[in-house]
PDB file of C-alpha atoms in Angstrom:
ATOM      1  CA  MET A 286      32.820 -67.098  -6.168  1.00  0.00           C
ATOM      2  CA  ARG A 287      33.086 -63.397  -5.395  1.00  0.00           C
ATOM      3  CA  THR A 288      33.682 -60.807  -8.078  1.00  0.00           C
ATOM      4  CA  TYR A 289      35.190 -57.363  -7.600  1.00  0.00           C
ATOM      5  CA  LYS A 290      35.189 -54.619 -10.195  1.00  0.00           C
ATOM      6  CA  PHE A 291      38.032 -52.158 -10.596  1.00  0.00           C
ATOM      7  CA  ARG A 292      38.269 -49.176 -12.881  1.00  0.00           C
ATOM      8  CA  LEU A 293      40.892 -49.195 -15.663  1.00  0.00           C
ATOM      9  CA  TYR A 294      42.842 -46.139 -16.765  1.00  0.00           C
ATOM     10  CA  PRO A 295      44.043 -46.788 -20.333  1.00  0.00           C
ATOM     11  CA  SER A 296      46.243 -44.247 -22.102  1.00  0.00           C
ATOM     12  CA  GLU A 297      45.198 -42.952 -25.516  1.00  0.00           C
ATOM     13  CA  GLU A 298      47.496 -45.530 -27.150  1.00  0.00           C
ATOM     14  CA  ASP A 299      45.949 -48.311 -25.031  1.00  0.00           C
ATOM     15  CA  ARG A 300      42.445 -47.114 -25.940  1.00  0.00           C
ATOM     16  CA  ARG A 301      43.396 -47.268 -29.616  1.00  0.00           C
ATOM     17  CA  LYS A 302      44.780 -50.809 -29.251  1.00  0.00           C
ATOM     18  CA  LEU A 303      41.723 -51.983 -27.308  1.00  0.00           C
ATOM     19  CA  GLY A 304      39.447 -50.460 -29.946  1.00  0.00           C
ATOM     20  CA  GLU A 305      41.381 -52.147 -32.771  1.00  0.00           C
ATOM     21  CA  THR A 306      41.185 -55.496 -30.983  1.00  0.00           C
ATOM     22  CA  LEU A 307      37.444 -55.053 -30.519  1.00  0.00           C
ATOM     23  CA  GLU A 308      37.010 -54.191 -34.215  1.00  0.00           C
ATOM     24  CA  ARG A 309      39.056 -57.203 -35.348  1.00  0.00           C
ATOM     25  CA  CYS A 310      37.015 -59.495 -33.108  1.00  0.00           C
ATOM     26  CA  ARG A 311      33.812 -58.094 -34.609  1.00  0.00           C
ATOM     27  CA  ARG A 312      35.068 -58.649 -38.154  1.00  0.00           C
ATOM     28  CA  LEU A 313      36.207 -62.197 -37.331  1.00  0.00           C
ATOM     29  CA  TYR A 314      32.787 -62.976 -35.808  1.00  0.00           C
ATOM     30  CA  ASN A 315      31.064 -61.714 -38.972  1.00  0.00           C
ATOM     31  CA  HIS A 316      33.492 -63.595 -41.251  1.00  0.00           C
ATOM     32  CA  PHE A 317      32.870 -66.960 -39.608  1.00  0.00           C
ATOM     33  CA  LEU A 318      29.132 -66.298 -39.294  1.00  0.00           C
ATOM     34  CA  ARG A 319      29.088 -65.714 -43.070  1.00  0.00           C
ATOM     35  CA  GLU A 320      30.993 -68.987 -43.596  1.00  0.00           C
ATOM     36  CA  LEU A 321      28.535 -70.887 -41.386  1.00  0.00           C
ATOM     37  CA  ASN A 322      25.544 -69.367 -43.195  1.00  0.00           C
ATOM     38  CA  GLU A 323      26.943 -70.592 -46.531  1.00  0.00           C
ATOM     39  CA  GLN A 324      27.277 -74.202 -45.317  1.00  0.00           C
ATOM     40  CA  ASP A 325      24.540 -76.799 -44.994  1.00  0.00           C
ATOM     41  CA  ASP A 326      25.982 -78.489 -41.902  1.00  0.00           C
ATOM     42  CA  ILE A 327      27.631 -76.635 -39.059  1.00  0.00           C
ATOM     43  CA  PRO A 328      31.130 -78.027 -38.450  1.00  0.00           C
ATOM     44  CA  PRO A 329      32.491 -78.429 -34.917  1.00  0.00           C
ATOM     45  CA  ARG A 330      33.986 -75.280 -33.434  1.00  0.00           C
ATOM     46  CA  TYR A 331      37.426 -76.886 -33.358  1.00  0.00           C
ATOM     47  CA  GLU A 332      37.387 -77.242 -37.153  1.00  0.00           C
ATOM     48  CA  LEU A 333      36.977 -73.487 -37.492  1.00  0.00           C
ATOM     49  CA  GLN A 334      39.602 -72.867 -34.812  1.00  0.00           C
ATOM     50  CA  LYS A 335      42.047 -74.824 -36.965  1.00  0.00           C
ATOM     51  CA  GLU A 336      41.481 -72.214 -39.691  1.00  0.00           C
ATOM     52  CA  LEU A 337      42.560 -69.312 -37.464  1.00  0.00           C
ATOM     53  CA  PRO A 338      46.326 -69.609 -38.202  1.00  0.00           C
ATOM     54  CA  ARG A 339      45.604 -69.551 -41.951  1.00  0.00           C
ATOM     55  CA  TYR A 340      43.256 -66.591 -41.475  1.00  0.00           C
ATOM     56  CA  LYS A 341      45.978 -64.736 -39.554  1.00  0.00           C
ATOM     57  CA  GLU A 342      48.436 -65.401 -42.410  1.00  0.00           C
ATOM     58  CA  GLU A 343      45.962 -64.016 -44.965  1.00  0.00           C
ATOM     59  CA  HIS A 344      45.139 -61.007 -42.767  1.00  0.00           C
ATOM     60  CA  PRO A 345      48.376 -59.907 -41.027  1.00  0.00           C
ATOM     61  CA  ALA A 346      46.571 -57.335 -38.841  1.00  0.00           C
ATOM     62  CA  TYR A 347      45.110 -60.249 -36.860  1.00  0.00           C
ATOM     63  CA  LYS A 348      48.605 -61.197 -35.693  1.00  0.00           C
ATOM     64  CA  GLN A 349      48.257 -58.217 -33.328  1.00  0.00           C
ATOM     65  CA  VAL A 350      45.424 -60.001 -31.484  1.00  0.00           C
ATOM     66  CA  TYR A 351      46.219 -62.691 -28.925  1.00  0.00           C
ATOM     67  CA  SER A 352      45.280 -66.163 -30.235  1.00  0.00           C
ATOM     68  CA  LYS A 353      43.043 -67.100 -27.271  1.00  0.00           C
ATOM     69  CA  VAL A 354      41.033 -63.917 -27.843  1.00  0.00           C
ATOM     70  CA  LEU A 355      40.305 -65.043 -31.415  1.00  0.00           C
ATOM     71  CA  GLN A 356      39.399 -68.535 -30.213  1.00  0.00           C
ATOM     72  CA  MET A 357      36.963 -67.029 -27.723  1.00  0.00           C
ATOM     73  CA  VAL A 358      35.265 -65.147 -30.592  1.00  0.00           C
ATOM     74  CA  LEU A 359      34.423 -68.535 -32.132  1.00  0.00           C
ATOM     75  CA  HIS A 360      33.382 -69.843 -28.715  1.00  0.00           C
ATOM     76  CA  ARG A 361      30.961 -66.921 -28.458  1.00  0.00           C
ATOM     77  CA  LEU A 362      29.616 -67.509 -31.981  1.00  0.00           C
ATOM     78  CA  TYR A 363      28.928 -71.171 -31.237  1.00  0.00           C
ATOM     79  CA  GLY A 364      27.370 -70.233 -27.890  1.00  0.00           C
ATOM     80  CA  ASN A 365      24.981 -67.934 -29.747  1.00  0.00           C
ATOM     81  CA  LEU A 366      24.146 -70.746 -32.184  1.00  0.00           C
ATOM     82  CA  ARG A 367      23.503 -73.114 -29.258  1.00  0.00           C
ATOM     83  CA  SER A 368      21.130 -70.613 -27.637  1.00  0.00           C
ATOM     84  CA  LEU A 369      19.278 -70.150 -30.902  1.00  0.00           C
ATOM     85  CA  SER A 370      18.838 -73.900 -31.417  1.00  0.00           C
ATOM     86  CA  LYS A 371      17.615 -74.384 -27.819  1.00  0.00           C
ATOM     87  CA  LYS A 372      14.971 -71.710 -28.322  1.00  0.00           C
ATOM     88  CA  LYS A 373      13.927 -73.396 -31.555  1.00  0.00           C
ATOM     89  CA  GLU A 374      13.641 -76.769 -29.760  1.00  0.00           C
ATOM     90  CA  LYS A 375      11.339 -75.159 -27.188  1.00  0.00           C
ATOM     91  CA  GLY A 376       9.051 -73.929 -29.945  1.00  0.00           C
ATOM     92  CA  TYR A 377       9.999 -70.268 -30.069  1.00  0.00           C
ATOM     93  CA  PRO A 378      10.095 -68.683 -33.515  1.00  0.00           C
ATOM     94  CA  VAL A 379      13.727 -67.930 -34.336  1.00  0.00           C
ATOM     95  CA  GLY A 380      15.484 -66.414 -37.295  1.00  0.00           C
ATOM     96  CA  ARG A 381      19.182 -66.282 -38.006  1.00  0.00           C
ATOM     97  CA  LEU A 382      22.048 -64.758 -36.108  1.00  0.00           C
ATOM     98  CA  ARG A 383      22.678 -61.188 -37.165  1.00  0.00           C
ATOM     99  CA  TYR A 384      25.968 -59.742 -38.261  1.00  0.00           C
ATOM    100  CA  LYS A 385      27.492 -57.434 -35.692  1.00  0.00           C
ATOM    101  CA  GLU A 386      27.677 -53.870 -36.944  1.00  0.00           C
ATOM    102  CA  LYS A 387      30.077 -51.332 -35.550  1.00  0.00           C
ATOM    103  CA  GLY A 388      29.169 -50.608 -31.954  1.00  0.00           C
ATOM    104  CA  TRP A 389      27.257 -53.881 -31.468  1.00  0.00           C
ATOM    105  CA  TYR A 390      30.213 -56.142 -30.718  1.00  0.00           C
ATOM    106  CA  LYS A 391      31.448 -54.914 -27.363  1.00  0.00           C
ATOM    107  CA  THR A 392      33.390 -57.721 -25.669  1.00  0.00           C
ATOM    108  CA  PHE A 393      36.574 -59.696 -26.106  1.00  0.00           C
ATOM    109  CA  THR A 394      37.966 -62.240 -23.647  1.00  0.00           C
ATOM    110  CA  TYR A 395      41.444 -63.351 -22.621  1.00  0.00           C
ATOM    111  CA  ASN A 396      40.854 -66.940 -21.550  1.00  0.00           C
ATOM    112  CA  GLN A 397      43.332 -68.945 -19.433  1.00  0.00           C
ATOM    113  CA  SER A 398      46.441 -67.004 -20.443  1.00  0.00           C
ATOM    114  CA  GLY A 399      47.698 -63.814 -22.024  1.00  0.00           C
ATOM    115  CA  PHE A 400      47.099 -61.546 -19.058  1.00  0.00           C
ATOM    116  CA  THR A 401      48.502 -60.908 -15.587  1.00  0.00           C
ATOM    117  CA  ILE A 402      47.993 -58.431 -12.798  1.00  0.00           C
ATOM    118  CA  ILE A 403      51.343 -56.988 -11.809  1.00  0.00           C
ATOM    119  CA  LYS A 404      51.339 -55.882  -8.175  1.00  0.00           C
ATOM    120  CA  THR A 405      52.892 -52.530  -7.256  1.00  0.00           C
ATOM    121  CA  ASP A 406      53.215 -50.637  -3.989  1.00  0.00           C
ATOM    122  CA  THR A 407      50.350 -48.307  -4.897  1.00  0.00           C
ATOM    123  CA  ARG A 408      46.657 -48.823  -5.570  1.00  0.00           C
ATOM    124  CA  LEU A 409      47.419 -48.497  -9.279  1.00  0.00           C
ATOM    125  CA  ASP A 410      48.594 -52.019 -10.079  1.00  0.00           C
ATOM    126  CA  VAL A 411      49.081 -52.971 -13.728  1.00  0.00           C
ATOM    127  CA  LEU A 412      46.915 -55.273 -15.835  1.00  0.00           C
ATOM    128  CA  HIS A 413      49.105 -56.697 -18.610  1.00  0.00           C
ATOM    129  CA  LEU A 414      47.164 -57.855 -21.679  1.00  0.00           C
ATOM    130  CA  SER A 415      49.286 -59.741 -24.196  1.00  0.00           C
ATOM    131  CA  LYS A 416      49.644 -57.933 -27.548  1.00  0.00           C
ATOM    132  CA  THR A 417      47.716 -54.973 -26.132  1.00  0.00           C
ATOM    133  CA  GLY A 418      49.858 -53.524 -23.372  1.00  0.00           C
ATOM    134  CA  GLU A 419      49.788 -52.630 -19.718  1.00  0.00           C
ATOM    135  CA  ILE A 420      46.812 -50.770 -18.300  1.00  0.00           C
ATOM    136  CA  PRO A 421      46.692 -49.500 -14.716  1.00  0.00           C
ATOM    137  CA  PRO A 422      43.541 -50.391 -12.747  1.00  0.00           C
ATOM    138  CA  ARG A 423      42.692 -48.807  -9.412  1.00  0.00           C
ATOM    139  CA  MET A 424      42.804 -51.762  -6.991  1.00  0.00           C
ATOM    140  CA  HIS A 425      40.663 -50.873  -3.970  1.00  0.00           C
ATOM    141  CA  ARG A 426      40.538 -54.545  -2.898  1.00  0.00           C
ATOM    142  CA  GLY A 427      42.899 -57.435  -3.379  1.00  0.00           C
ATOM    143  CA  GLY A 428      41.851 -60.704  -4.978  1.00  0.00           C
ATOM    144  CA  ARG A 429      43.002 -64.078  -3.699  1.00  0.00           C
ATOM    145  CA  GLY A 430      43.985 -67.148  -5.675  1.00  0.00           C
ATOM    146  CA  ARG A 431      45.001 -67.287  -9.294  1.00  0.00           C
ATOM    147  CA  SER A 432      43.709 -65.331 -12.264  1.00  0.00           C
ATOM    148  CA  SER A 433      41.774 -67.435 -14.738  1.00  0.00           C
ATOM    149  CA  ARG A 434      40.089 -65.045 -17.182  1.00  0.00           C
ATOM    150  CA  SER A 435      40.204 -61.478 -18.390  1.00  0.00           C
ATOM    151  CA  LEU A 436      37.343 -59.925 -20.318  1.00  0.00           C
ATOM    152  CA  SER A 437      37.223 -56.536 -21.996  1.00  0.00           C
ATOM    153  CA  ASN A 438      33.788 -55.056 -22.478  1.00  0.00           C
ATOM    154  CA  GLY A 439      32.806 -51.753 -24.059  1.00  0.00           C
ATOM    155  CA  THR A 440      29.916 -49.887 -22.501  1.00  0.00           C
ATOM    156  CA  PRO A 441      28.969 -46.334 -23.383  1.00  0.00           C
ATOM    157  CA  VAL A 442      31.058 -43.786 -21.519  1.00  0.00           C
ATOM    158  CA  GLY A 443      28.912 -41.493 -19.412  1.00  0.00           C
ATOM    159  CA  SER A 444      26.257 -44.137 -18.797  1.00  0.00           C
ATOM    160  CA  GLY A 445      26.630 -43.742 -15.038  1.00  0.00           C
ATOM    161  CA  THR A 446      28.864 -46.786 -14.647  1.00  0.00           C
ATOM    162  CA  PRO A 447      32.638 -46.734 -14.386  1.00  0.00           C
ATOM    163  CA  ALA A 448      34.112 -46.343 -17.856  1.00  0.00           C
ATOM    164  CA  SER A 449      36.441 -49.292 -17.473  1.00  0.00           C
ATOM    165  CA  ARG A 450      37.092 -51.887 -14.843  1.00  0.00           C
ATOM    166  CA  PRO A 451      38.897 -55.195 -14.310  1.00  0.00           C
ATOM    167  CA  THR A 452      37.221 -57.688 -12.040  1.00  0.00           C
ATOM    168  CA  THR A 453      38.850 -60.155  -9.710  1.00  0.00           C
ATOM    169  CA  GLY A 454      36.850 -62.936  -8.104  1.00  0.00           C
ATOM    170  CA  GLY A 455      37.287 -64.523  -4.691  1.00  0.00           C
ATOM    171  CA  ASN A 456      38.918 -67.526  -6.338  1.00  0.00           C
ATOM    172  CA  GLY A 457      41.210 -65.233  -8.293  1.00  0.00           C
ATOM    173  CA  SER A 458      39.276 -65.089 -11.541  1.00  0.00           C
ATOM    174  CA  VAL A 459      39.778 -61.791 -13.316  1.00  0.00           C
ATOM    175  CA  GLU A 460      37.628 -59.855 -15.727  1.00  0.00           C
ATOM    176  CA  ALA A 461      38.899 -56.620 -17.232  1.00  0.00           C
ATOM    177  CA  VAL A 462      36.076 -54.459 -18.488  1.00  0.00           C
ATOM    178  CA  TRP A 463      36.835 -51.463 -20.681  1.00  0.00           C
ATOM    179  CA  SER A 464      34.766 -48.796 -22.442  1.00  0.00           C
ATOM    180  CA  PRO A 465      35.849 -47.191 -25.692  1.00  0.00           C
TER     181      PRO A 465
END
């Protein structure tokens, strides 16, 4: 699979929405990590995913975040737990997962659906992220196939890398990477 990176150009409103989504994902991660720390046995991820609709009802701001993005937060949390347990099995000293403070949770993922790349006649096509908006990337290459994933990642602006970029793979997979 080949991956291409393209720079995104979000408006101020889009930057605000992306930042709010990132913050809500961070808070959700910390909420469910706290719940897992309070329990003796770790339930299957799907049990916690069943709680997401109730959580969204209790916290209406989370209705502004696409449901698959919230599910991927739990997927990430359980992936971190899996990595920790594998290290423990190999004999490494491990502690507990840490809560993500502001600035330490930098990625959210649109998995399977909720995003599309809308082709235009110019190099500035449009990446549509459900419940976030449309953000123009500069498409210097075209991807083939279908889009399967979109990821938004915050890296420090001015670090020498493009501030924001979506990625499209040779098989059509897409990652959208953004910096606050």
